[in-house]
mmCIF file of C-alpha atoms and ligand atoms in Angstrom:
data_model
loop_
_atom_site.group_PDB
_atom_site.id
_atom_site.type_symbol
_atom_site.label_atom_id
_atom_site.label_comp_id
_atom_site.label_asym_id
_atom_site.label_seq_id
_atom_site.Cartn_x
_atom_site.Cartn_y
_atom_site.Cartn_z
ATOM 1 C CA MET K 1 -156.305 -76.958 -28.982
ATOM 2 C CA GLU K 2 -153.484 -74.323 -28.919
ATOM 3 C CA ASP K 3 -153.472 -72.140 -25.924
ATOM 4 C CA ILE K 4 -154.548 -68.449 -26.823
ATOM 5 C CA LYS K 5 -153.428 -66.010 -24.472
ATOM 6 C CA LYS K 6 -155.377 -62.728 -24.085
ATOM 7 C CA TYR K 7 -154.544 -59.135 -23.711
ATOM 8 C CA ASP K 8 -156.279 -55.695 -23.863
ATOM 9 C CA VAL K 9 -153.522 -54.271 -26.142
ATOM 10 C CA ILE K 10 -150.797 -55.975 -28.419
ATOM 11 C CA LEU K 11 -147.947 -54.049 -29.699
ATOM 12 C CA VAL K 12 -146.382 -55.223 -32.888
ATOM 13 C CA GLY K 13 -142.942 -53.945 -32.858
ATOM 14 C CA GLY K 14 -140.685 -52.512 -29.887
ATOM 15 C CA GLY K 15 -139.286 -49.245 -31.150
ATOM 16 C CA CYS K 16 -139.806 -45.782 -29.402
ATOM 17 C CA ALA K 17 -143.417 -45.446 -30.754
ATOM 18 C CA ALA K 18 -144.381 -48.640 -29.235
ATOM 19 C CA MET K 19 -142.734 -48.116 -25.812
ATOM 20 C CA ALA K 20 -144.563 -44.494 -25.450
ATOM 21 C CA SER K 21 -147.705 -46.452 -26.245
ATOM 22 C CA ALA K 22 -146.914 -49.120 -23.703
ATOM 23 C CA ILE K 23 -146.210 -46.707 -20.856
ATOM 24 C CA TYR K 24 -149.544 -45.398 -21.279
ATOM 25 C CA THR K 25 -151.599 -48.488 -21.866
ATOM 26 C CA CYS K 26 -149.948 -50.065 -18.774
ATOM 27 C CA ARG K 27 -150.670 -46.840 -16.764
ATOM 28 C CA ALA K 28 -154.215 -47.103 -17.693
ATOM 29 C CA GLU K 29 -154.230 -50.919 -16.463
ATOM 30 C CA LEU K 30 -154.622 -52.262 -19.693
ATOM 31 C CA LYS K 31 -152.887 -55.825 -20.034
ATOM 32 C CA THR K 32 -150.179 -54.984 -22.647
ATOM 33 C CA LEU K 33 -147.922 -57.310 -24.845
ATOM 34 C CA MET K 34 -144.932 -55.979 -26.931
ATOM 35 C CA LEU K 35 -143.905 -58.424 -29.550
ATOM 36 C CA GLU K 36 -140.390 -57.680 -30.956
ATOM 37 C CA ARG K 37 -138.797 -59.778 -33.581
ATOM 38 C CA LYS K 38 -135.104 -58.363 -33.216
ATOM 39 C CA PHE K 39 -134.542 -56.180 -30.424
ATOM 40 C CA VAL K 40 -136.407 -53.581 -28.433
ATOM 41 C CA GLY K 41 -135.497 -49.999 -29.191
ATOM 42 C CA GLY K 42 -135.930 -50.348 -33.097
ATOM 43 C CA GLN K 43 -133.719 -48.139 -35.331
ATOM 44 C CA VAL K 44 -132.795 -45.776 -32.608
ATOM 45 C CA VAL K 45 -130.535 -48.476 -31.056
ATOM 46 C CA ILE K 46 -128.180 -48.139 -34.007
ATOM 47 C CA THR K 47 -128.291 -44.634 -33.965
ATOM 48 C CA THR K 48 -125.236 -42.827 -31.986
ATOM 49 C CA ASP K 49 -125.948 -38.983 -31.027
ATOM 50 C CA VAL K 50 -129.575 -38.376 -30.424
ATOM 51 C CA ASP K 51 -129.284 -34.431 -30.336
ATOM 52 C CA ASN K 52 -132.906 -33.409 -31.136
ATOM 53 C CA TYR K 53 -135.157 -35.179 -28.606
ATOM 54 C CA PRO K 54 -136.368 -32.846 -25.792
ATOM 55 C CA GLY K 55 -135.030 -33.258 -22.295
ATOM 56 C CA PHE K 56 -131.427 -34.075 -23.049
ATOM 57 C CA PRO K 57 -129.686 -30.705 -23.419
ATOM 58 C CA ASP K 58 -126.333 -32.573 -24.196
ATOM 59 C CA GLY K 59 -127.839 -35.182 -26.385
ATOM 60 C CA ILE K 60 -128.156 -38.843 -25.713
ATOM 61 C CA GLN K 61 -126.828 -42.136 -27.241
ATOM 62 C CA GLY K 62 -129.598 -44.000 -29.053
ATOM 63 C CA PRO K 63 -129.061 -47.304 -27.023
ATOM 64 C CA GLU K 64 -129.100 -45.389 -23.709
ATOM 65 C CA LEU K 65 -132.301 -43.655 -24.720
ATOM 66 C CA THR K 66 -134.052 -46.664 -25.732
ATOM 67 C CA GLU K 67 -132.987 -48.665 -22.784
ATOM 68 C CA ARG K 68 -134.435 -45.916 -20.574
ATOM 69 C CA MET K 69 -137.838 -46.275 -22.402
ATOM 70 C CA ARG K 70 -137.757 -50.223 -22.167
ATOM 71 C CA LYS K 71 -137.151 -49.924 -18.401
ATOM 72 C CA GLN K 72 -139.989 -47.359 -18.050
ATOM 73 C CA ALA K 73 -142.386 -49.733 -20.066
ATOM 74 C CA GLU K 74 -141.474 -52.574 -18.204
ATOM 75 C CA ARG K 75 -141.901 -50.859 -14.712
ATOM 76 C CA PHE K 76 -145.732 -50.301 -15.564
ATOM 77 C CA GLY K 77 -145.949 -53.793 -16.398
ATOM 78 C CA THR K 78 -145.324 -54.332 -20.145
ATOM 79 C CA GLU K 79 -144.712 -57.922 -21.126
ATOM 80 C CA ILE K 80 -142.071 -58.216 -23.921
ATOM 81 C CA LYS K 81 -141.575 -61.248 -25.972
ATOM 82 C CA SER K 82 -139.075 -61.767 -28.514
ATOM 83 C CA GLU K 83 -141.336 -63.364 -31.384
ATOM 84 C CA GLU K 84 -142.044 -62.504 -34.931
ATOM 85 C CA VAL K 85 -145.497 -61.708 -35.961
ATOM 86 C CA VAL K 86 -146.671 -63.662 -39.195
ATOM 87 C CA SER K 87 -150.281 -62.854 -39.340
ATOM 88 C CA LEU K 88 -153.036 -60.693 -38.086
ATOM 89 C CA SER K 89 -156.747 -61.541 -38.602
ATOM 90 C CA VAL K 90 -160.049 -59.881 -37.422
ATOM 91 C CA ASP K 91 -163.019 -61.345 -36.310
ATOM 92 C CA GLY K 92 -165.389 -58.430 -35.225
ATOM 93 C CA LEU K 93 -163.896 -56.864 -32.308
ATOM 94 C CA LYS K 94 -161.461 -59.752 -31.699
ATOM 95 C CA LYS K 95 -157.980 -59.568 -33.212
ATOM 96 C CA THR K 96 -155.658 -62.689 -33.640
ATOM 97 C CA VAL K 97 -152.244 -62.170 -33.840
ATOM 98 C CA THR K 98 -150.046 -65.280 -34.826
ATOM 99 C CA THR K 99 -146.395 -65.511 -34.134
ATOM 100 C CA ASP K 100 -143.622 -67.795 -34.705
ATOM 101 C CA GLU K 101 -144.279 -69.056 -31.363
ATOM 102 C CA GLY K 102 -147.732 -68.601 -30.267
ATOM 103 C CA VAL K 103 -151.120 -67.181 -30.861
ATOM 104 C CA TYR K 104 -152.542 -64.192 -28.781
ATOM 105 C CA GLU K 105 -155.959 -62.221 -28.866
ATOM 106 C CA SER K 106 -156.981 -58.945 -27.965
ATOM 107 C CA PRO K 107 -159.491 -56.085 -29.024
ATOM 108 C CA ILE K 108 -156.853 -53.567 -29.817
ATOM 109 C CA VAL K 109 -153.688 -54.015 -32.020
ATOM 110 C CA ILE K 110 -151.155 -51.145 -32.322
ATOM 111 C CA LEU K 111 -148.940 -51.713 -35.363
ATOM 112 C CA ALA K 112 -145.416 -49.968 -34.665
ATOM 113 C CA MET K 113 -143.249 -52.514 -36.956
ATOM 114 C CA GLY K 114 -141.233 -49.524 -38.190
ATOM 115 C CA ALA K 115 -138.911 -49.735 -41.091
ATOM 116 C CA ASP K 116 -135.753 -51.439 -42.667
ATOM 117 C CA PRO K 117 -133.118 -49.832 -44.818
ATOM 118 C CA ARG K 118 -134.268 -49.521 -48.340
ATOM 119 C CA LYS K 119 -131.753 -51.069 -50.923
ATOM 120 C CA LEU K 120 -130.279 -49.443 -53.827
ATOM 121 C CA GLU K 121 -130.963 -52.429 -55.852
ATOM 122 C CA VAL K 122 -127.685 -52.525 -58.202
ATOM 123 C CA PRO K 123 -125.624 -55.259 -59.240
ATOM 124 C CA GLY K 124 -123.219 -56.246 -56.680
ATOM 125 C CA GLU K 125 -125.076 -54.887 -53.799
ATOM 126 C CA GLU K 126 -126.750 -58.176 -52.411
ATOM 127 C CA GLU K 127 -123.697 -60.254 -53.134
ATOM 128 C CA LEU K 128 -121.335 -57.876 -51.165
ATOM 129 C CA THR K 129 -123.778 -57.323 -48.180
ATOM 130 C CA GLY K 130 -121.567 -57.843 -45.225
ATOM 131 C CA ARG K 131 -118.444 -57.752 -47.257
ATOM 132 C CA GLY K 132 -118.127 -54.221 -47.782
ATOM 133 C CA VAL K 133 -121.595 -53.173 -48.196
ATOM 134 C CA SER K 134 -123.333 -51.865 -45.145
ATOM 135 C CA TYR K 135 -126.831 -50.236 -44.104
ATOM 136 C CA CYS K 136 -125.425 -49.243 -40.513
ATOM 137 C CA GLY K 137 -122.279 -46.997 -39.920
ATOM 138 C CA THR K 138 -122.893 -46.883 -36.153
ATOM 139 C CA CYS K 139 -122.422 -50.879 -36.134
ATOM 140 C CA ASP K 140 -120.079 -51.378 -38.947
ATOM 141 C CA GLY K 141 -117.959 -47.854 -38.983
ATOM 142 C CA PRO K 142 -115.012 -49.268 -36.867
ATOM 143 C CA PHE K 143 -114.577 -52.039 -39.442
ATOM 144 C CA TYR K 144 -113.490 -49.701 -41.964
ATOM 145 C CA ARG K 145 -110.785 -48.163 -40.034
ATOM 146 C CA GLY K 146 -108.017 -46.486 -42.490
ATOM 147 C CA LYS K 147 -110.130 -47.181 -45.682
ATOM 148 C CA ASP K 148 -111.782 -44.857 -48.293
ATOM 149 C CA VAL K 149 -115.484 -45.385 -48.389
ATOM 150 C CA PHE K 150 -118.708 -44.078 -50.067
ATOM 151 C CA VAL K 151 -121.825 -43.180 -48.620
ATOM 152 C CA VAL K 152 -125.022 -43.245 -50.666
ATOM 153 C CA GLY K 153 -127.686 -40.632 -50.109
ATOM 154 C CA GLY K 154 -128.411 -37.058 -49.048
ATOM 155 C CA GLY K 155 -130.905 -37.459 -46.129
ATOM 156 C CA SER K 156 -130.504 -36.820 -42.454
ATOM 157 C CA SER K 157 -129.610 -40.506 -42.008
ATOM 158 C CA ALA K 158 -126.926 -40.592 -44.712
ATOM 159 C CA ILE K 159 -125.029 -37.371 -43.212
ATOM 160 C CA THR K 160 -125.353 -38.377 -39.605
ATOM 161 C CA GLU K 161 -124.061 -41.635 -40.307
ATOM 162 C CA ALA K 162 -121.264 -40.409 -42.566
ATOM 163 C CA ILE K 163 -120.061 -37.892 -40.066
ATOM 164 C CA PHE K 164 -119.807 -40.789 -37.555
ATOM 165 C CA ILE K 165 -118.191 -42.911 -39.877
ATOM 166 C CA THR K 166 -115.337 -40.412 -40.597
ATOM 167 C CA LYS K 167 -114.075 -41.096 -37.140
ATOM 168 C CA PHE K 168 -112.701 -44.152 -38.370
ATOM 169 C CA VAL K 169 -112.171 -43.791 -42.130
ATOM 170 C CA ASN K 170 -109.349 -42.157 -44.370
ATOM 171 C CA LYS K 171 -111.707 -40.539 -46.798
ATOM 172 C CA LEU K 172 -115.580 -40.688 -47.429
ATOM 173 C CA THR K 173 -117.374 -39.414 -50.485
ATOM 174 C CA VAL K 174 -121.014 -38.959 -50.477
ATOM 175 C CA VAL K 175 -122.778 -39.679 -53.714
ATOM 176 C CA HIS K 176 -125.863 -37.887 -54.266
ATOM 177 C CA ARG K 177 -128.511 -38.097 -57.167
ATOM 178 C CA ARG K 178 -129.143 -34.370 -56.881
ATOM 179 C CA ASP K 179 -127.261 -31.178 -56.197
ATOM 180 C CA ALA K 180 -128.409 -30.294 -52.815
ATOM 181 C CA LEU K 181 -128.682 -32.511 -49.492
ATOM 182 C CA ARG K 182 -131.967 -33.246 -47.974
ATOM 183 C CA ALA K 183 -130.488 -33.334 -44.415
ATOM 184 C CA GLU K 184 -130.964 -31.109 -41.689
ATOM 185 C CA LYS K 185 -129.183 -27.836 -42.291
ATOM 186 C CA ILE K 186 -127.387 -28.183 -38.961
ATOM 187 C CA LEU K 187 -126.055 -31.489 -40.186
ATOM 188 C CA GLN K 188 -125.137 -30.058 -43.690
ATOM 189 C CA LYS K 189 -122.969 -27.457 -42.400
ATOM 190 C CA GLU K 190 -121.153 -30.056 -39.975
ATOM 191 C CA ALA K 191 -120.609 -32.265 -43.194
ATOM 192 C CA PHE K 192 -119.342 -29.579 -45.434
ATOM 193 C CA GLU K 193 -116.675 -28.642 -42.625
ATOM 194 C CA ASN K 194 -115.557 -31.880 -42.239
ATOM 195 C CA PRO K 195 -112.018 -32.360 -43.769
ATOM 196 C CA LYS K 196 -112.449 -36.109 -44.429
ATOM 197 C CA MET K 197 -115.783 -35.514 -46.471
ATOM 198 C CA SER K 198 -116.245 -34.917 -50.027
ATOM 199 C CA PHE K 199 -119.115 -34.770 -52.359
ATOM 200 C CA ILE K 200 -120.111 -36.167 -55.876
ATOM 201 C CA TRP K 201 -123.285 -34.635 -56.946
ATOM 202 C CA ASP K 202 -126.128 -35.486 -59.555
ATOM 203 C CA SER K 203 -124.600 -38.811 -59.629
ATOM 204 C CA VAL K 204 -125.780 -42.614 -58.638
ATOM 205 C CA VAL K 205 -123.963 -45.720 -57.923
ATOM 206 C CA GLU K 206 -124.731 -47.994 -60.825
ATOM 207 C CA SER K 207 -122.996 -50.899 -59.379
ATOM 208 C CA ILE K 208 -120.800 -51.970 -56.397
ATOM 209 C CA ASP K 209 -117.882 -53.876 -57.766
ATOM 210 C CA GLY K 210 -115.686 -56.352 -56.443
ATOM 211 C CA LYS K 211 -115.387 -60.350 -56.157
ATOM 212 C CA GLU K 212 -114.796 -61.502 -52.541
ATOM 213 C CA LYS K 213 -115.209 -58.126 -51.260
ATOM 214 C CA VAL K 214 -116.024 -54.543 -52.192
ATOM 215 C CA GLU K 215 -113.253 -52.992 -54.616
ATOM 216 C CA GLY K 216 -114.953 -50.049 -55.852
ATOM 217 C CA VAL K 217 -118.054 -48.437 -57.413
ATOM 218 C CA THR K 218 -119.018 -47.258 -60.860
ATOM 219 C CA ILE K 219 -120.812 -43.874 -60.570
ATOM 220 C CA ASN K 220 -122.762 -42.310 -63.274
ATOM 221 C CA ASN K 221 -123.282 -38.805 -63.659
ATOM 222 C CA LEU K 222 -127.142 -38.090 -64.190
ATOM 223 C CA LYS K 223 -126.259 -34.801 -65.938
ATOM 224 C CA THR K 224 -123.373 -35.713 -68.288
ATOM 225 C CA GLY K 225 -123.792 -39.253 -68.722
ATOM 226 C CA GLN K 226 -120.214 -39.806 -67.810
ATOM 227 C CA LYS K 227 -119.457 -43.109 -65.865
ATOM 228 C CA ASP K 228 -116.540 -43.401 -63.576
ATOM 229 C CA LYS K 229 -115.086 -46.488 -61.948
ATOM 230 C CA LEU K 230 -113.710 -45.340 -58.405
ATOM 231 C CA PRO K 231 -111.620 -47.641 -56.006
ATOM 232 C CA CYS K 232 -112.969 -48.036 -52.501
ATOM 233 C CA GLY K 233 -113.081 -50.273 -49.395
ATOM 234 C CA GLY K 234 -116.747 -49.888 -48.376
ATOM 235 C CA VAL K 235 -120.240 -48.643 -49.545
ATOM 236 C CA PHE K 236 -122.659 -47.508 -46.975
ATOM 237 C CA VAL K 237 -126.202 -46.977 -48.182
ATOM 238 C CA PHE K 238 -128.707 -44.761 -46.708
ATOM 239 C CA VAL K 239 -131.545 -44.047 -49.218
ATOM 240 C CA GLY K 240 -134.562 -44.073 -46.916
ATOM 241 C CA ASN K 241 -136.639 -46.931 -45.296
ATOM 242 C CA GLN K 242 -139.317 -49.499 -46.241
ATOM 243 C CA PRO K 243 -142.065 -49.885 -43.831
ATOM 244 C CA ASN K 244 -142.418 -53.567 -42.490
ATOM 245 C CA THR K 245 -145.892 -53.963 -43.415
ATOM 246 C CA GLY K 246 -145.849 -57.144 -45.612
ATOM 247 C CA PHE K 247 -147.766 -59.420 -43.357
ATOM 248 C CA LEU K 248 -150.675 -57.037 -43.380
ATOM 249 C CA ASP K 249 -151.882 -57.988 -46.937
ATOM 250 C CA ASN K 250 -155.097 -59.428 -45.944
ATOM 251 C CA LEU K 251 -156.304 -56.500 -43.985
ATOM 252 C CA PHE K 252 -155.019 -53.503 -45.830
ATOM 253 C CA SER K 253 -154.408 -52.555 -49.343
ATOM 254 C CA VAL K 254 -150.509 -52.479 -48.700
ATOM 255 C CA ASP K 255 -147.751 -54.203 -50.309
ATOM 256 C CA ALA K 256 -144.296 -54.874 -48.685
ATOM 257 C CA GLY K 257 -143.288 -51.203 -49.415
ATOM 258 C CA SER K 258 -146.319 -49.311 -48.174
ATOM 259 C CA HIS K 259 -147.268 -47.374 -45.163
ATOM 260 C CA VAL K 260 -150.552 -47.948 -43.354
ATOM 261 C CA GLU K 261 -153.075 -45.066 -43.191
ATOM 262 C CA ALA K 262 -154.495 -43.981 -39.875
ATOM 263 C CA ASN K 263 -156.644 -40.852 -38.871
ATOM 264 C CA HIS K 264 -155.588 -38.337 -36.199
ATOM 265 C CA LYS K 265 -156.166 -40.719 -33.599
ATOM 266 C CA MET K 266 -153.924 -42.995 -35.074
ATOM 267 C CA GLU K 267 -156.717 -45.652 -36.019
ATOM 268 C CA THR K 268 -156.597 -47.436 -39.334
ATOM 269 C CA SER K 269 -159.758 -48.301 -41.395
ATOM 270 C CA VAL K 270 -159.939 -51.395 -39.410
ATOM 271 C CA GLU K 271 -161.660 -50.736 -35.733
ATOM 272 C CA GLY K 272 -159.397 -51.288 -32.943
ATOM 273 C CA ILE K 273 -156.096 -51.374 -35.069
ATOM 274 C CA PHE K 274 -153.810 -48.609 -34.864
ATOM 275 C CA ALA K 275 -150.728 -47.553 -36.728
ATOM 276 C CA ILE K 276 -147.902 -45.373 -35.324
ATOM 277 C CA GLY K 277 -144.295 -44.501 -35.954
ATOM 278 C CA ASP K 278 -142.373 -45.214 -39.256
ATOM 279 C CA VAL K 279 -145.342 -47.631 -40.474
ATOM 280 C CA ARG K 280 -147.971 -44.937 -40.662
ATOM 281 C CA LYS K 281 -148.324 -42.940 -43.679
ATOM 282 C CA ASN K 282 -147.145 -39.308 -43.634
ATOM 283 C CA SER K 283 -145.093 -39.845 -40.559
ATOM 284 C CA PHE K 284 -142.333 -37.383 -40.015
ATOM 285 C CA ARG K 285 -140.140 -40.197 -38.764
ATOM 286 C CA GLN K 286 -138.598 -38.434 -35.655
ATOM 287 C CA ILE K 287 -138.300 -40.145 -32.328
ATOM 288 C CA ALA K 288 -140.469 -37.248 -31.049
ATOM 289 C CA THR K 289 -143.166 -37.792 -33.558
ATOM 290 C CA ALA K 290 -143.090 -41.528 -33.060
ATOM 291 C CA VAL K 291 -143.566 -40.980 -29.278
ATOM 292 C CA GLY K 292 -146.403 -38.513 -30.048
ATOM 293 C CA ASP K 293 -147.960 -41.128 -32.024
ATOM 294 C CA GLY K 294 -147.756 -43.982 -29.589
ATOM 295 C CA VAL K 295 -149.201 -41.835 -26.861
ATOM 296 C CA THR K 296 -151.854 -40.616 -29.233
ATOM 297 C CA ALA K 297 -153.003 -44.251 -29.916
ATOM 298 C CA ALA K 298 -152.596 -45.219 -26.329
ATOM 299 C CA ILE K 299 -155.081 -42.813 -25.216
ATOM 300 C CA ALA K 300 -157.343 -43.302 -28.142
ATOM 301 C CA ALA K 301 -157.266 -47.194 -27.527
ATOM 302 C CA GLN K 302 -158.153 -46.466 -23.842
ATOM 303 C CA HIS K 303 -161.372 -44.864 -25.058
ATOM 304 C CA LYS K 304 -162.082 -47.256 -27.634
ATOM 305 C CA ILE K 305 -161.849 -49.968 -25.077
ATOM 306 C CA ALA K 306 -164.334 -48.262 -22.917
ATOM 307 C CA ASP K 307 -166.698 -47.504 -25.851
ATOM 308 C CA MET K 308 -166.595 -51.379 -26.772
ATOM 309 C CA LYS K 309 -167.438 -52.444 -22.917
ATOM 310 C CA ALA K 310 -170.034 -49.825 -23.117
ATOM 311 C CA LYS K 311 -171.604 -51.255 -26.081
ATOM 312 C CA GLY K 312 -171.433 -54.678 -24.829
ATOM 313 C CA GLY K 313 -168.984 -55.863 -27.181
ATOM 314 C CA LEU K 314 -166.357 -56.649 -24.698
ATOM 315 C CA LEU K 315 -167.220 -58.956 -21.651
HETATM 316 P P1 LIG B 1 -134.978 -39.726 -46.520
HETATM 317 O O1 LIG B 1 -135.209 -38.438 -45.757
HETATM 318 O O2 LIG B 1 -135.985 -40.216 -47.074
HETATM 319 O O3 LIG B 1 -133.738 -39.563 -47.508
HETATM 320 C C1 LIG B 1 -133.318 -40.436 -48.245
HETATM 321 C C2 LIG B 1 -132.065 -40.071 -49.241
HETATM 322 O O4 LIG B 1 -131.794 -40.994 -50.289
HETATM 323 C C3 LIG B 1 -132.604 -38.950 -50.147
HETATM 324 O O5 LIG B 1 -131.512 -37.935 -50.083
HETATM 325 C C4 LIG B 1 -132.891 -39.341 -51.547
HETATM 326 O O6 LIG B 1 -132.604 -38.508 -52.503
HETATM 327 C C5 LIG B 1 -131.846 -40.678 -51.571
HETATM 328 N N1 LIG B 1 -132.345 -41.589 -52.281
HETATM 329 C C6 LIG B 1 -133.448 -42.334 -52.362
HETATM 330 N N2 LIG B 1 -133.587 -43.376 -53.074
HETATM 331 C C7 LIG B 1 -132.456 -43.247 -53.781
HETATM 332 C C8 LIG B 1 -131.918 -44.058 -54.722
HETATM 333 N N3 LIG B 1 -132.648 -44.939 -55.291
HETATM 334 N N4 LIG B 1 -130.786 -43.656 -55.245
HETATM 335 C C9 LIG B 1 -129.783 -42.866 -54.724
HETATM 336 N N5 LIG B 1 -130.512 -41.886 -53.708
HETATM 337 C C10 LIG B 1 -131.619 -42.301 -53.313
HETATM 338 O O7 LIG B 1 -134.467 -40.909 -45.373
HETATM 339 P P2 LIG B 1 -133.443 -40.720 -44.080
HETATM 340 O O8 LIG B 1 -132.327 -39.990 -44.249
HETATM 341 O O9 LIG B 1 -133.243 -42.375 -43.743
HETATM 342 O O10 LIG B 1 -134.470 -40.085 -42.893
HETATM 343 C C11 LIG B 1 -135.673 -40.552 -42.693
HETATM 344 C C12 LIG B 1 -136.366 -39.707 -41.730
HETATM 345 O O11 LIG B 1 -135.796 -39.797 -40.625
HETATM 346 C C13 LIG B 1 -136.319 -38.379 -42.296
HETATM 347 O O12 LIG B 1 -137.661 -37.769 -42.028
HETATM 348 C C14 LIG B 1 -135.329 -37.672 -41.492
HETATM 349 O O13 LIG B 1 -135.593 -36.083 -41.205
HETATM 350 C C15 LIG B 1 -135.491 -38.551 -40.049
HETATM 351 N N6 LIG B 1 -134.012 -38.451 -39.288
HETATM 352 C C16 LIG B 1 -133.782 -37.420 -38.836
HETATM 353 C C17 LIG B 1 -132.220 -37.518 -38.249
HETATM 354 C C18 LIG B 1 -132.158 -36.116 -37.197
HETATM 355 O O14 LIG B 1 -132.832 -35.494 -36.992
HETATM 356 N N7 LIG B 1 -130.970 -36.107 -36.958
HETATM 357 C C19 LIG B 1 -131.375 -38.347 -38.374
HETATM 358 C C20 LIG B 1 -131.776 -39.654 -39.372
HETATM 359 C C21 LIG B 1 -133.106 -39.574 -39.814
HETATM 360 P P3 LIG B 1 -133.626 -37.219 -52.731
HETATM 361 O O15 LIG B 1 -133.107 -36.101 -51.655
HETATM 362 O O16 LIG B 1 -132.980 -36.851 -54.090
HETATM 363 O O17 LIG B 1 -134.830 -37.670 -52.810
#
């Protein structure tokens, strides 16, 4: 029979929310496993300047902040494994987490899988991904040195990344479906003052054009109906995120694009299962709020374990 390892708390995902949880659960002497399929740190690893996380008056680079969190979580005993969770099942208080490499059990599972970039789902996008279509300016910006590029989206991610990308490119055009940005005002001000940036309003990218690599985009003005084919060397897409909740279909009424509902203690409708950070419905999706979610869930989990023990449910 397969060797099943037992923990008090299993964290699915290894972003900032999960690391905050782990620091607290380990300090409460709960045996904690963190399962992360890609890299510890989550979306913040591919963020350059983090200027709004308290305690860093001059800002901090995303990779440095997450590395500090990882070290802190490990210092208190968090066990981190690079494995992808494929299923989660519940049998009373016992939760079984199956990964691509093993099977683990715990009374508490904290869901912290974060989110992946949402796609535009227009012709050319899939075929040209990695050949001029990118979802990460921080990772790919330097490859577009001297080129003219488009950024799609008007949120804080789009504008933060666009400002970073202008360090490399010749010219950057933001295409936004409305006539006002959603991004934080301080970012908007910086963008409007950036001489390399211009804006196409009320418009969507209808297709990304090119054979072997991106050669241009077709833009549709939603107000006038006018379509324009514009040349470019790259398209960066930042139109929101999609939570990684697909494997939970058996437990919650979620599909691949849905968030998980949780109460003020971050507990879901299943006793002992918590949801934090970008997977949680109505999250504000900030590093600070993710950390707050993580700490809240960790403290609630401690209470839950004590309660389970008091009722004789746990040995
Ligand atoms: P977001 O705030 O949801 O913005 C997504 C943007 O994409 C919106 O402008 C939206 O347009 C547009 N959009 C969505 N679907 C589209 C489509 N199919 N075609 C064209 N445009 C589309 O997502 P985000 O920018 O990734 O930010 C996520 C969260 O992280 C937010 O809470 C944000 O505040 C936070 N964040 C904060 C910072 C920071 O504080 N510096 C940096 C990055 C992210 P509409 O505006 O018309 O809806």
